[in-house]
Amino acid sequence: MITYAQVLGDIQGVEGTNLSVDEVDQETETVKITLEGKDISFNDVKEMIQKLGGTVHSIDLVATGQRLVEDVDTLMD
Protein backbone atom coordinates (compact mmCIF):
# COMPACT_ATOMS: atom_id res chain seq x y z
CA MET A 1 0.00 0.00 0.00
CA ILE A 2 2.89 2.36 0.67
CA THR A 3 4.15 1.92 -2.89
CA TYR A 4 0.67 2.47 -4.32
CA ALA A 5 0.22 5.65 -2.25
CA GLN A 6 3.61 7.02 -3.29
CA VAL A 7 3.21 6.21 -6.98
CA LEU A 8 -0.38 7.46 -7.21
CA GLY A 9 0.59 10.58 -5.27
CA ASP A 10 3.19 11.38 -7.94
CA ILE A 11 0.60 11.47 -10.75
CA GLN A 12 0.10 14.93 -12.24
CA GLY A 13 -2.78 16.74 -10.51
CA VAL A 14 -2.91 14.50 -7.43
CA GLU A 15 -2.59 16.60 -4.28
CA GLY A 16 -3.44 13.90 -1.74
CA THR A 17 -3.91 10.16 -1.43
CA ASN A 18 -5.67 7.96 1.10
CA LEU A 19 -5.55 4.16 0.93
CA SER A 20 -7.21 1.70 3.30
CA VAL A 21 -7.68 -2.06 3.23
CA ASP A 22 -11.38 -2.76 2.86
CA GLU A 23 -11.41 -6.55 2.56
CA VAL A 24 -8.99 -9.46 2.43
CA ASP A 25 -9.67 -12.98 1.23
CA GLN A 26 -7.47 -15.89 0.15
CA GLU A 27 -6.70 -14.54 -3.32
CA THR A 28 -7.32 -10.79 -3.28
CA GLU A 29 -7.00 -7.68 -1.19
CA THR A 30 -9.55 -4.92 -1.72
CA VAL A 31 -8.12 -1.46 -1.16
CA LYS A 32 -10.16 1.73 -1.10
CA ILE A 33 -8.20 4.52 -2.80
CA THR A 34 -9.21 8.15 -2.45
CA LEU A 35 -7.38 10.77 -4.54
CA GLU A 36 -7.83 14.51 -4.30
CA GLY A 37 -6.57 17.19 -6.64
CA LYS A 38 -7.32 19.17 -9.74
CA ASP A 39 -7.43 17.74 -13.25
CA ILE A 40 -6.55 14.18 -12.24
CA SER A 41 -6.47 11.91 -15.28
CA PHE A 42 -8.49 8.76 -14.63
CA ASN A 43 -6.59 7.04 -17.42
CA ASP A 44 -3.25 7.84 -15.76
CA VAL A 45 -4.51 6.51 -12.42
CA LYS A 46 -5.96 3.33 -13.96
CA GLU A 47 -2.79 2.71 -15.97
CA MET A 48 -0.60 3.09 -12.88
CA ILE A 49 -2.79 0.76 -10.81
CA GLN A 50 -2.56 -1.84 -13.59
CA LYS A 51 1.24 -1.42 -13.81
CA LEU A 52 1.40 -2.13 -10.07
CA GLY A 53 -0.57 -5.36 -10.60
CA GLY A 54 -4.01 -4.16 -9.52
CA THR A 55 -7.34 -3.62 -11.21
CA VAL A 56 -10.02 -0.96 -10.86
CA HIS A 57 -13.13 -2.68 -9.49
CA SER A 58 -15.48 0.31 -9.27
CA ILE A 59 -15.72 4.06 -8.99
CA ASP A 60 -18.09 4.93 -6.17
CA LEU A 61 -17.86 8.71 -6.01
CA VAL A 62 -16.75 11.56 -8.25
CA ALA A 63 -16.92 15.21 -7.25
CA THR A 64 -16.30 18.21 -9.50
CA GLY A 65 -16.92 21.91 -9.47
CA GLN A 66 -15.87 25.02 -7.61
CA ARG A 67 -17.01 23.76 -4.19
CA LEU A 68 -17.49 20.48 -2.38
CA VAL A 69 -21.05 19.14 -2.41
CA GLU A 70 -21.74 17.22 0.79
CA ASP A 71 -23.38 13.80 0.46
CA VAL A 72 -26.39 13.57 2.79
CA ASP A 73 -28.87 10.79 3.56
CA THR A 74 -32.20 11.05 1.76
CA LEU A 75 -35.43 9.07 1.93
CA MET A 76 -33.96 6.78 -0.75
CA ASP A 77 -31.17 5.80 1.65
PDB file of C-alpha atoms in Angstrom:
ATOM      1  CA  MET A   1       0.000   0.000   0.000  1.00  0.00           C
ATOM      2  CA  ILE A   2       2.887   2.357   0.670  1.00  0.00           C
ATOM      3  CA  THR A   3       4.148   1.924  -2.887  1.00  0.00           C
ATOM      4  CA  TYR A   4       0.665   2.468  -4.315  1.00  0.00           C
ATOM      5  CA  ALA A   5       0.222   5.650  -2.246  1.00  0.00           C
ATOM      6  CA  GLN A   6       3.614   7.018  -3.288  1.00  0.00           C
ATOM      7  CA  VAL A   7       3.210   6.215  -6.984  1.00  0.00           C
ATOM      8  CA  LEU A   8      -0.380   7.465  -7.208  1.00  0.00           C
ATOM      9  CA  GLY A   9       0.593  10.584  -5.270  1.00  0.00           C
ATOM     10  CA  ASP A  10       3.192  11.375  -7.937  1.00  0.00           C
ATOM     11  CA  ILE A  11       0.605  11.472 -10.745  1.00  0.00           C
ATOM     12  CA  GLN A  12       0.097  14.929 -12.242  1.00  0.00           C
ATOM     13  CA  GLY A  13      -2.777  16.738 -10.515  1.00  0.00           C
ATOM     14  CA  VAL A  14      -2.914  14.498  -7.429  1.00  0.00           C
ATOM     15  CA  GLU A  15      -2.587  16.595  -4.279  1.00  0.00           C
ATOM     16  CA  GLY A  16      -3.438  13.903  -1.736  1.00  0.00           C
ATOM     17  CA  THR A  17      -3.913  10.155  -1.430  1.00  0.00           C
ATOM     18  CA  ASN A  18      -5.669   7.959   1.099  1.00  0.00           C
ATOM     19  CA  LEU A  19      -5.550   4.157   0.933  1.00  0.00           C
ATOM     20  CA  SER A  20      -7.207   1.699   3.296  1.00  0.00           C
ATOM     21  CA  VAL A  21      -7.681  -2.063   3.227  1.00  0.00           C
ATOM     22  CA  ASP A  22     -11.376  -2.763   2.856  1.00  0.00           C
ATOM     23  CA  GLU A  23     -11.415  -6.554   2.556  1.00  0.00           C
ATOM     24  CA  VAL A  24      -8.989  -9.461   2.433  1.00  0.00           C
ATOM     25  CA  ASP A  25      -9.675 -12.985   1.231  1.00  0.00           C
ATOM     26  CA  GLN A  26      -7.472 -15.887   0.145  1.00  0.00           C
ATOM     27  CA  GLU A  27      -6.699 -14.539  -3.315  1.00  0.00           C
ATOM     28  CA  THR A  28      -7.321 -10.788  -3.278  1.00  0.00           C
ATOM     29  CA  GLU A  29      -7.003  -7.684  -1.191  1.00  0.00           C
ATOM     30  CA  THR A  30      -9.550  -4.924  -1.724  1.00  0.00           C
ATOM     31  CA  VAL A  31      -8.122  -1.463  -1.161  1.00  0.00           C
ATOM     32  CA  LYS A  32     -10.156   1.730  -1.096  1.00  0.00           C
ATOM     33  CA  ILE A  33      -8.204   4.521  -2.803  1.00  0.00           C
ATOM     34  CA  THR A  34      -9.208   8.154  -2.453  1.00  0.00           C
ATOM     35  CA  LEU A  35      -7.380  10.767  -4.538  1.00  0.00           C
ATOM     36  CA  GLU A  36      -7.833  14.511  -4.299  1.00  0.00           C
ATOM     37  CA  GLY A  37      -6.566  17.192  -6.637  1.00  0.00           C
ATOM     38  CA  LYS A  38      -7.323  19.172  -9.737  1.00  0.00           C
ATOM     39  CA  ASP A  39      -7.431  17.743 -13.247  1.00  0.00           C
ATOM     40  CA  ILE A  40      -6.553  14.179 -12.236  1.00  0.00           C
ATOM     41  CA  SER A  41      -6.466  11.915 -15.279  1.00  0.00           C
ATOM     42  CA  PHE A  42      -8.485   8.765 -14.625  1.00  0.00           C
ATOM     43  CA  ASN A  43      -6.592   7.035 -17.424  1.00  0.00           C
ATOM     44  CA  ASP A  44      -3.247   7.838 -15.764  1.00  0.00           C
ATOM     45  CA  VAL A  45      -4.512   6.509 -12.420  1.00  0.00           C
ATOM     46  CA  LYS A  46      -5.959   3.335 -13.960  1.00  0.00           C
ATOM     47  CA  GLU A  47      -2.787   2.707 -15.971  1.00  0.00           C
ATOM     48  CA  MET A  48      -0.595   3.090 -12.884  1.00  0.00           C
ATOM     49  CA  ILE A  49      -2.790   0.756 -10.810  1.00  0.00           C
ATOM     50  CA  GLN A  50      -2.556  -1.835 -13.589  1.00  0.00           C
ATOM     51  CA  LYS A  51       1.241  -1.422 -13.811  1.00  0.00           C
ATOM     52  CA  LEU A  52       1.400  -2.132 -10.068  1.00  0.00           C
ATOM     53  CA  GLY A  53      -0.569  -5.360 -10.605  1.00  0.00           C
ATOM     54  CA  GLY A  54      -4.008  -4.157  -9.516  1.00  0.00           C
ATOM     55  CA  THR A  55      -7.344  -3.624 -11.208  1.00  0.00           C
ATOM     56  CA  VAL A  56     -10.024  -0.960 -10.857  1.00  0.00           C
ATOM     57  CA  HIS A  57     -13.127  -2.682  -9.490  1.00  0.00           C
ATOM     58  CA  SER A  58     -15.477   0.305  -9.271  1.00  0.00           C
ATOM     59  CA  ILE A  59     -15.724   4.060  -8.986  1.00  0.00           C
ATOM     60  CA  ASP A  60     -18.093   4.928  -6.171  1.00  0.00           C
ATOM     61  CA  LEU A  61     -17.856   8.713  -6.009  1.00  0.00           C
ATOM     62  CA  VAL A  62     -16.750  11.557  -8.254  1.00  0.00           C
ATOM     63  CA  ALA A  63     -16.922  15.212  -7.249  1.00  0.00           C
ATOM     64  CA  THR A  64     -16.295  18.208  -9.495  1.00  0.00           C
ATOM     65  CA  GLY A  65     -16.920  21.907  -9.475  1.00  0.00           C
ATOM     66  CA  GLN A  66     -15.871  25.019  -7.611  1.00  0.00           C
ATOM     67  CA  ARG A  67     -17.008  23.765  -4.188  1.00  0.00           C
ATOM     68  CA  LEU A  68     -17.492  20.483  -2.377  1.00  0.00           C
ATOM     69  CA  VAL A  69     -21.048  19.141  -2.411  1.00  0.00           C
ATOM     70  CA  GLU A  70     -21.737  17.215   0.789  1.00  0.00           C
ATOM     71  CA  ASP A  71     -23.382  13.796   0.464  1.00  0.00           C
ATOM     72  CA  VAL A  72     -26.387  13.566   2.793  1.00  0.00           C
ATOM     73  CA  ASP A  73     -28.868  10.791   3.563  1.00  0.00           C
ATOM     74  CA  THR A  74     -32.202  11.049   1.762  1.00  0.00           C
ATOM     75  CA  LEU A  75     -35.425   9.067   1.930  1.00  0.00           C
ATOM     76  CA  MET A  76     -33.962   6.784  -0.745  1.00  0.00           C
ATOM     77  CA  ASP A  77     -31.166   5.804   1.654  1.00  0.00           C
TER      78      ASP A  77
END
